[in-house]
Coordinates of C-alpha atoms in Angstrom, one line a residue:
M237 CA 225.3 3.1 -23.3
T238 CA 225.8 5.7 -20.6
D239 CA 228.9 7.6 -20.0
T240 CA 230.5 6.0 -16.9
T241 CA 233.8 6.1 -15.1
Q242 CA 235.2 2.8 -13.8
G243 CA 237.0 2.7 -10.4
Q244 CA 240.4 1.1 -9.7
P245 CA 240.6 -2.7 -9.4
A246 CA 239.7 -4.0 -6.0
T247 CA 242.5 -5.0 -3.5
R248 CA 242.3 -6.7 -0.1
G249 CA 240.5 -4.4 2.2
S250 CA 239.4 -2.0 -0.5
T251 CA 235.8 -1.2 -1.8
L252 CA 234.3 -3.0 -4.7
P253 CA 234.5 -1.3 -8.1
H254 CA 231.4 0.8 -9.0
F255 CA 230.2 2.8 -12.0
V256 CA 229.2 6.4 -11.8
S257 CA 227.0 8.1 -14.4
Q258 CA 228.2 11.5 -15.5
K259 CA 224.8 12.5 -17.2
P260 CA 222.4 14.9 -15.5
F261 CA 219.7 13.3 -13.4
D262 CA 216.4 12.9 -15.4
P263 CA 213.5 11.5 -13.3
Y264 CA 211.6 10.6 -16.5
D265 CA 214.5 8.8 -18.1
V266 CA 213.3 5.4 -16.9
E267 CA 209.8 5.7 -18.3
R268 CA 210.2 7.9 -21.3
L269 CA 206.8 8.4 -22.9
N270 CA 206.2 8.8 -26.6
P271 CA 204.0 11.7 -27.7
A272 CA 200.9 9.6 -28.0
L273 CA 201.2 8.3 -24.4
E274 CA 202.2 11.7 -23.1
K275 CA 198.9 13.2 -24.3
I276 CA 197.1 10.7 -22.0
Y277 CA 199.3 10.5 -18.9
M278 CA 200.0 14.2 -18.8
A279 CA 196.4 15.2 -19.7
S280 CA 194.3 17.5 -17.5
Q281 CA 191.1 16.4 -15.8
W282 CA 188.9 18.0 -18.5
R283 CA 191.1 16.4 -21.2
M284 CA 190.7 13.0 -19.6
M285 CA 186.9 13.5 -19.4
W286 CA 186.8 14.3 -23.1
L287 CA 188.9 11.3 -24.1
R288 CA 186.5 9.0 -22.1
F289 CA 183.4 10.8 -23.3
R290 CA 184.2 10.6 -27.0
R291 CA 184.3 6.8 -26.8
H292 CA 180.6 6.9 -25.9
K293 CA 179.2 6.9 -29.4
V294 CA 175.5 7.1 -28.3
A295 CA 176.2 10.1 -26.1
I296 CA 178.1 11.9 -28.9
F297 CA 175.2 11.3 -31.3
C298 CA 172.7 12.6 -28.7
G299 CA 174.9 15.6 -28.1
I300 CA 174.9 16.4 -31.8
V301 CA 171.1 16.1 -31.9
L302 CA 170.6 18.5 -29.0
L303 CA 173.1 21.0 -30.4
A304 CA 171.2 20.9 -33.7
M305 CA 167.9 21.5 -31.9
Y306 CA 169.2 24.3 -29.7
G307 CA 170.8 25.8 -32.8
A308 CA 167.5 25.7 -34.6
I309 CA 165.7 27.7 -31.9
L310 CA 167.9 30.7 -32.9
C311 CA 166.3 30.8 -36.4
V312 CA 162.9 29.2 -36.0
E313 CA 161.3 31.9 -38.0
F314 CA 163.4 31.1 -41.0
L315 CA 163.1 27.3 -40.7
A316 CA 159.2 27.3 -40.3
P317 CA 157.3 27.3 -43.5
Y318 CA 154.5 29.4 -42.0
G319 CA 154.2 32.1 -39.4
Q320 CA 153.4 31.1 -35.8
H321 CA 149.8 32.3 -36.1
S322 CA 149.2 31.9 -39.8
R323 CA 145.8 30.3 -40.5
N324 CA 144.3 28.7 -43.7
V325 CA 140.6 28.2 -42.9
D326 CA 140.1 26.4 -46.2
Y327 CA 142.3 23.5 -45.0
I328 CA 141.4 22.6 -41.4
Y329 CA 142.5 19.2 -40.1
T330 CA 144.5 18.5 -43.2
P331 CA 146.4 15.2 -42.9
P332 CA 150.2 15.2 -43.5
Q333 CA 151.0 15.6 -47.1
D334 CA 153.4 13.4 -49.0
V335 CA 156.4 14.9 -50.8
H336 CA 156.9 13.4 -54.3
W337 CA 159.8 13.5 -56.6
F338 CA 158.6 11.9 -59.9
H339 CA 155.4 12.7 -61.8
E340 CA 154.3 10.3 -64.5
G341 CA 157.8 8.8 -64.6
E342 CA 159.5 12.2 -65.0
F343 CA 161.8 13.7 -62.4
V344 CA 160.3 17.0 -61.2
G345 CA 161.9 17.5 -57.9
P346 CA 160.2 17.8 -54.5
F347 CA 156.6 18.7 -55.0
V348 CA 153.1 18.2 -53.6
Y349 CA 149.8 17.6 -55.3
A350 CA 147.0 20.1 -55.0
L351 CA 144.3 19.0 -52.6
D352 CA 140.5 18.6 -53.0
Y353 CA 138.2 17.7 -50.2
R354 CA 134.6 16.6 -49.5
L355 CA 132.5 16.5 -46.4
D356 CA 131.9 13.1 -44.8
M357 CA 128.5 13.5 -43.2
E358 CA 128.7 10.2 -41.4
D359 CA 131.9 10.9 -39.5
L360 CA 131.6 14.7 -39.7
Q361 CA 135.0 15.3 -41.1
R362 CA 136.7 16.5 -44.2
I363 CA 138.2 13.9 -46.6
Y364 CA 141.1 15.3 -48.5
T365 CA 142.3 13.7 -51.8
E366 CA 145.3 14.6 -54.0
K367 CA 144.8 15.8 -57.5
T368 CA 147.4 13.6 -59.1
D369 CA 147.3 15.5 -62.4
D370 CA 148.3 18.8 -60.7
P371 CA 151.9 18.8 -59.3
R372 CA 153.0 21.9 -57.4
P373 CA 156.8 22.3 -56.9
I374 CA 157.9 23.3 -53.4
R375 CA 159.9 26.5 -53.1
F376 CA 163.2 26.9 -51.2
F377 CA 164.9 30.0 -49.8
C378 CA 161.8 31.9 -50.7
K379 CA 159.6 34.8 -49.6
G380 CA 156.7 33.9 -47.4
D381 CA 154.8 35.0 -44.3
S382 CA 156.4 38.1 -42.7
Y383 CA 157.8 37.9 -39.2
K384 CA 159.9 39.9 -36.8
F385 CA 163.2 38.1 -36.2
W386 CA 163.7 38.0 -32.4
N387 CA 161.2 40.9 -32.3
L388 CA 163.9 43.2 -33.8
I389 CA 164.2 42.8 -37.6
E390 CA 161.3 42.6 -40.1
A391 CA 161.8 39.8 -42.6
D392 CA 159.9 37.4 -44.8
S393 CA 162.6 34.8 -45.8
H394 CA 162.0 31.1 -45.2
L395 CA 163.9 28.0 -45.8
V396 CA 160.9 26.2 -47.4
C397 CA 157.6 27.7 -48.6
P398 CA 154.3 26.3 -50.0
P399 CA 154.1 26.2 -53.8
D400 CA 151.7 29.2 -54.0
A401 CA 149.1 31.0 -52.1
E402 CA 146.3 28.6 -53.0
T403 CA 148.3 25.3 -52.5
P404 CA 148.9 24.4 -48.9
F405 CA 152.1 22.7 -47.7
F406 CA 151.4 20.8 -44.4
L407 CA 154.2 18.3 -44.0
L408 CA 152.8 17.3 -40.6
G409 CA 149.2 18.2 -41.1
S410 CA 147.2 21.1 -39.8
D411 CA 145.0 21.7 -36.7
R412 CA 141.5 22.9 -36.1
L413 CA 142.2 26.4 -37.3
G414 CA 144.2 25.5 -40.3
R415 CA 147.6 26.2 -38.8
D416 CA 150.7 24.2 -39.9
M417 CA 151.7 21.6 -37.2
L418 CA 155.4 21.6 -38.3
S419 CA 155.7 25.4 -37.9
R420 CA 154.0 25.3 -34.5
I421 CA 156.2 22.5 -33.3
L422 CA 159.3 24.5 -34.3
Y423 CA 158.0 27.6 -32.5
G424 CA 157.0 25.5 -29.5
M425 CA 160.6 24.0 -29.4
R426 CA 161.9 27.5 -28.5
I427 CA 159.8 27.7 -25.3
S428 CA 160.0 24.0 -24.3
L429 CA 163.8 23.8 -24.6
T430 CA 164.7 27.2 -23.1
I431 CA 162.3 26.7 -20.1
G432 CA 164.5 23.6 -19.2
L433 CA 167.7 25.7 -19.3
F434 CA 166.2 28.5 -17.1
G435 CA 164.6 26.0 -14.7
V436 CA 167.9 24.2 -14.2
A437 CA 169.7 27.5 -13.7
V438 CA 167.3 28.4 -10.9
S439 CA 167.5 24.9 -9.5
F440 CA 171.3 24.8 -9.6
F441 CA 171.6 28.2 -7.9
L442 CA 169.4 27.1 -5.0
G443 CA 170.9 23.7 -4.7
I444 CA 174.5 24.8 -4.8
V445 CA 174.0 27.7 -2.3
F446 CA 171.9 25.7 0.3
G447 CA 173.8 22.4 -0.2
G448 CA 177.1 24.3 0.1
L449 CA 176.0 26.0 3.3
A450 CA 174.8 22.7 4.8
G451 CA 177.9 20.8 3.8
Y452 CA 180.5 23.4 4.8
Y453 CA 179.1 24.6 8.1
G454 CA 177.2 21.5 9.3
G455 CA 175.7 21.7 12.8
W456 CA 172.3 23.5 13.2
V457 CA 172.6 25.0 9.7
D458 CA 172.8 21.4 8.2
D459 CA 169.9 20.2 10.4
L460 CA 167.6 23.1 9.5
L461 CA 168.2 22.8 5.8
Q462 CA 167.9 19.0 5.9
R463 CA 164.5 19.2 7.6
T464 CA 163.4 21.7 5.1
I465 CA 164.4 19.5 2.2
E466 CA 162.7 16.5 3.8
V467 CA 159.4 18.4 4.1
L468 CA 159.6 19.6 0.4
R469 CA 160.4 16.1 -0.8
S470 CA 157.6 14.5 1.1
I471 CA 155.0 16.6 -0.9
P472 CA 153.9 15.0 -4.2
H473 CA 155.3 17.0 -7.0
L474 CA 152.3 17.0 -9.4
P475 CA 149.8 18.4 -6.8
L476 CA 152.4 21.0 -5.7
W477 CA 152.9 22.0 -9.4
L478 CA 149.2 22.4 -9.8
A479 CA 148.8 24.4 -6.7
L480 CA 151.7 26.8 -7.5
A481 CA 150.7 27.2 -11.1
A482 CA 147.1 28.0 -10.2
I483 CA 148.3 30.9 -8.0
L484 CA 149.7 32.7 -11.1
P485 CA 147.3 35.6 -11.8
V486 CA 145.1 35.2 -14.9
H487 CA 145.8 38.7 -16.1
W488 CA 149.6 38.1 -16.4
S489 CA 151.1 38.4 -19.9
P490 CA 152.3 35.1 -21.5
M491 CA 155.9 36.1 -20.9
L492 CA 155.3 36.6 -17.1
V493 CA 153.6 33.2 -17.1
F494 CA 156.7 31.8 -18.8
F495 CA 159.1 33.0 -16.1
G496 CA 156.6 32.1 -13.4
I497 CA 156.5 28.5 -14.6
T498 CA 160.3 28.5 -14.8
I499 CA 160.7 29.7 -11.2
I500 CA 158.1 27.1 -10.0
L501 CA 160.0 24.2 -11.6
G502 CA 163.3 25.5 -10.3
L503 CA 161.9 25.9 -6.7
I504 CA 160.8 22.3 -6.6
D505 CA 163.7 20.5 -8.2
W506 CA 166.7 21.9 -6.2
T507 CA 166.4 19.5 -3.2
G508 CA 168.1 16.5 -4.8
L509 CA 171.1 18.6 -6.0
A510 CA 171.4 20.2 -2.6
R511 CA 171.8 16.8 -0.9
A512 CA 174.4 15.8 -3.5
V513 CA 176.4 19.0 -2.9
R514 CA 176.1 18.6 0.9
S515 CA 177.4 15.0 0.9
R516 CA 180.4 15.9 -1.3
L517 CA 181.3 19.0 0.8
L518 CA 181.2 17.1 4.1
S519 CA 183.9 14.8 2.8
L520 CA 186.0 17.5 0.9
R521 CA 186.0 20.1 3.7
E522 CA 188.4 17.9 5.7
E523 CA 191.0 17.6 2.9
D524 CA 194.3 19.3 3.2
F525 CA 193.7 21.9 0.5
C526 CA 190.6 23.1 2.2
V527 CA 192.3 23.3 5.6
A528 CA 195.2 25.2 4.0
A529 CA 192.7 27.7 2.5
Q530 CA 191.1 28.2 5.9
L531 CA 194.5 28.8 7.6
M532 CA 195.4 31.3 5.0
G533 CA 192.3 33.3 5.9
A534 CA 190.1 32.6 2.9
K535 CA 186.4 33.5 3.3
P536 CA 183.9 30.6 3.3
S537 CA 182.3 31.8 0.0
R538 CA 185.7 31.6 -1.7
I539 CA 186.5 28.2 -0.3
I540 CA 183.2 26.8 -1.4
F541 CA 183.0 28.2 -4.9
R542 CA 186.7 28.5 -5.7
H543 CA 188.1 25.3 -4.2
L544 CA 185.4 22.9 -3.3
M545 CA 182.9 23.2 -6.2
P546 CA 185.5 22.7 -8.9
S547 CA 186.4 19.4 -7.3
F548 CA 183.1 17.8 -8.4
M549 CA 182.1 20.1 -11.2
S550 CA 181.9 17.1 -13.5
H551 CA 179.2 15.6 -11.3
L552 CA 177.3 18.9 -11.5
I553 CA 177.4 18.9 -15.3
A554 CA 176.1 15.4 -15.5
S555 CA 173.4 16.3 -13.0
A556 CA 172.3 19.2 -15.1
T557 CA 171.9 17.1 -18.3
L558 CA 169.7 14.7 -16.3
A559 CA 167.6 17.5 -14.7
I560 CA 166.7 19.4 -17.9
P561 CA 164.4 16.6 -19.1
S562 CA 162.4 16.7 -15.9
M563 CA 161.9 20.4 -16.4
I564 CA 160.7 19.9 -20.0
L565 CA 158.3 17.2 -18.9
G566 CA 157.1 19.4 -16.0
E567 CA 156.3 22.3 -18.3
T568 CA 154.6 19.9 -20.8
A569 CA 152.5 18.4 -18.1
L570 CA 151.4 21.7 -16.7
S571 CA 150.6 23.2 -20.2
F572 CA 148.8 20.0 -21.2
L573 CA 146.5 20.4 -18.1
G574 CA 145.9 24.1 -19.0
L575 CA 147.9 25.4 -16.0
G576 CA 151.2 26.3 -17.6
I577 CA 152.0 28.2 -20.7
R578 CA 149.0 29.7 -22.3
P579 CA 148.3 30.9 -25.9
P580 CA 149.3 32.9 -27.8
I581 CA 152.7 31.6 -26.7
T582 CA 153.2 28.1 -28.2
S583 CA 155.0 25.2 -26.5
W584 CA 154.8 21.5 -26.9
G585 CA 152.5 21.2 -23.9
V586 CA 150.1 23.8 -25.4
L587 CA 150.0 21.8 -28.7
L588 CA 149.3 18.6 -26.8
N589 CA 146.5 20.4 -24.9
E590 CA 144.5 20.4 -28.2
A591 CA 144.7 16.6 -28.3
Q592 CA 143.0 15.9 -25.0
N593 CA 139.8 14.7 -26.7
I594 CA 140.0 11.1 -27.6
N595 CA 137.6 11.6 -30.5
V596 CA 139.8 14.2 -32.0
V597 CA 142.9 12.0 -31.6
A598 CA 141.0 9.0 -33.3
L599 CA 140.0 11.2 -36.3
Y600 CA 143.2 13.3 -36.5
P601 CA 146.1 11.3 -35.0
W602 CA 148.7 13.8 -36.3
L603 CA 147.7 16.2 -33.5
M604 CA 149.8 13.9 -31.2
L605 CA 153.0 14.5 -33.2
P606 CA 154.3 17.1 -30.6
I607 CA 154.9 14.2 -28.3
V608 CA 157.7 12.9 -30.7
P609 CA 160.1 15.7 -30.1
V610 CA 159.5 15.5 -26.3
I611 CA 160.5 11.9 -26.4
V612 CA 163.5 12.5 -28.6
V613 CA 164.8 15.4 -26.3
V614 CA 164.2 13.5 -23.0
L615 CA 166.0 10.3 -24.4
A616 CA 168.8 12.5 -25.8
F617 CA 169.4 14.2 -22.5
N618 CA 169.4 11.0 -20.6
F619 CA 171.9 9.3 -22.9
L620 CA 174.1 12.4 -22.9
G621 CA 174.0 12.5 -19.1
D622 CA 174.9 8.8 -18.9
G623 CA 178.0 9.5 -21.1
L624 CA 179.0 12.6 -19.1
R625 CA 178.6 10.6 -15.8
D626 CA 180.7 7.8 -17.1
A627 CA 183.3 10.2 -18.4
A628 CA 183.5 12.1 -15.1
D629 CA 183.8 9.0 -13.0
P630 CA 187.5 8.7 -12.0
Y631 CA 187.1 5.0 -11.0
R632 CA 185.9 3.8 -14.4

């Protein structure tokens, strides 16, 4: 009940009685929200995006997978059983070893059997067999091959190590030089994943700058940039990649080649983002907040990057997650063809370059294992991008 004051009884010619509330006016009194609903109806734009995104279970799982992989590249040296260039010439083309837990009915823990091999003169390959009477326990948090952590700290600690110096531990097999495939895949992950981030950074810088100029100014600036974009998009990407990658000098160090490939991928992939930015700015520049900023004397750069860009930042984030896979696939394709990253730097494309010969693949199929993390990363980024796009869409 509200505190009210009733008027006098009505007489002939007088006004009807009415009730007057003495309480202070509260605009939220009609639709008072409980704390649970207030978190939703009073949430910010980023909060609403998170509430929608966390309902996308597949995207959440893919995000966790990607976080784990990008976290692993920070300590690859510790996670890898062997050093990046460690070789065991006595065990070349060793197939993946099985990890056992029980020996003759007795629990031993994770171990592998010692290996013996013979030469198959018909197929010209080594045939490895396990010595089932000789179990060798796997070591954890142990001392192994020395390395320089981030080229700064000398260390030799590993998460997992082979049983001893004579017994190999090749969980994913070895290559033609006796190098552990698991260790090389982990080291290659650092290059293949970071090249996607650097490539997207270059692509986003160019796309936002040129797309922002075209959408904000319009006129001849828009016409010039749009014709340039149309010319670039009319050129097939793969031949353009090959031509630009072939220009890189042969005497460049592997690190310079890495940055060169990154810039090449970024220079090619910015056109689609530039068009998306342009179309959004053409519509947003006529909004009241943009006109008000212009009347207050704000510079075009401040209007574009402070007022217009945040209005569709969610779209840019979703575009980034969908652009990174194309960068990774581009580097893998160039390195596979021998025009991208070159040894001694290791990437997934460099590892797949060794599996070009169909005879090698038929005899040693585990050399194709580097394609598995490529598929996992590309699918994870695509599902994560779908979840971010749905969460950022205000009309869903």
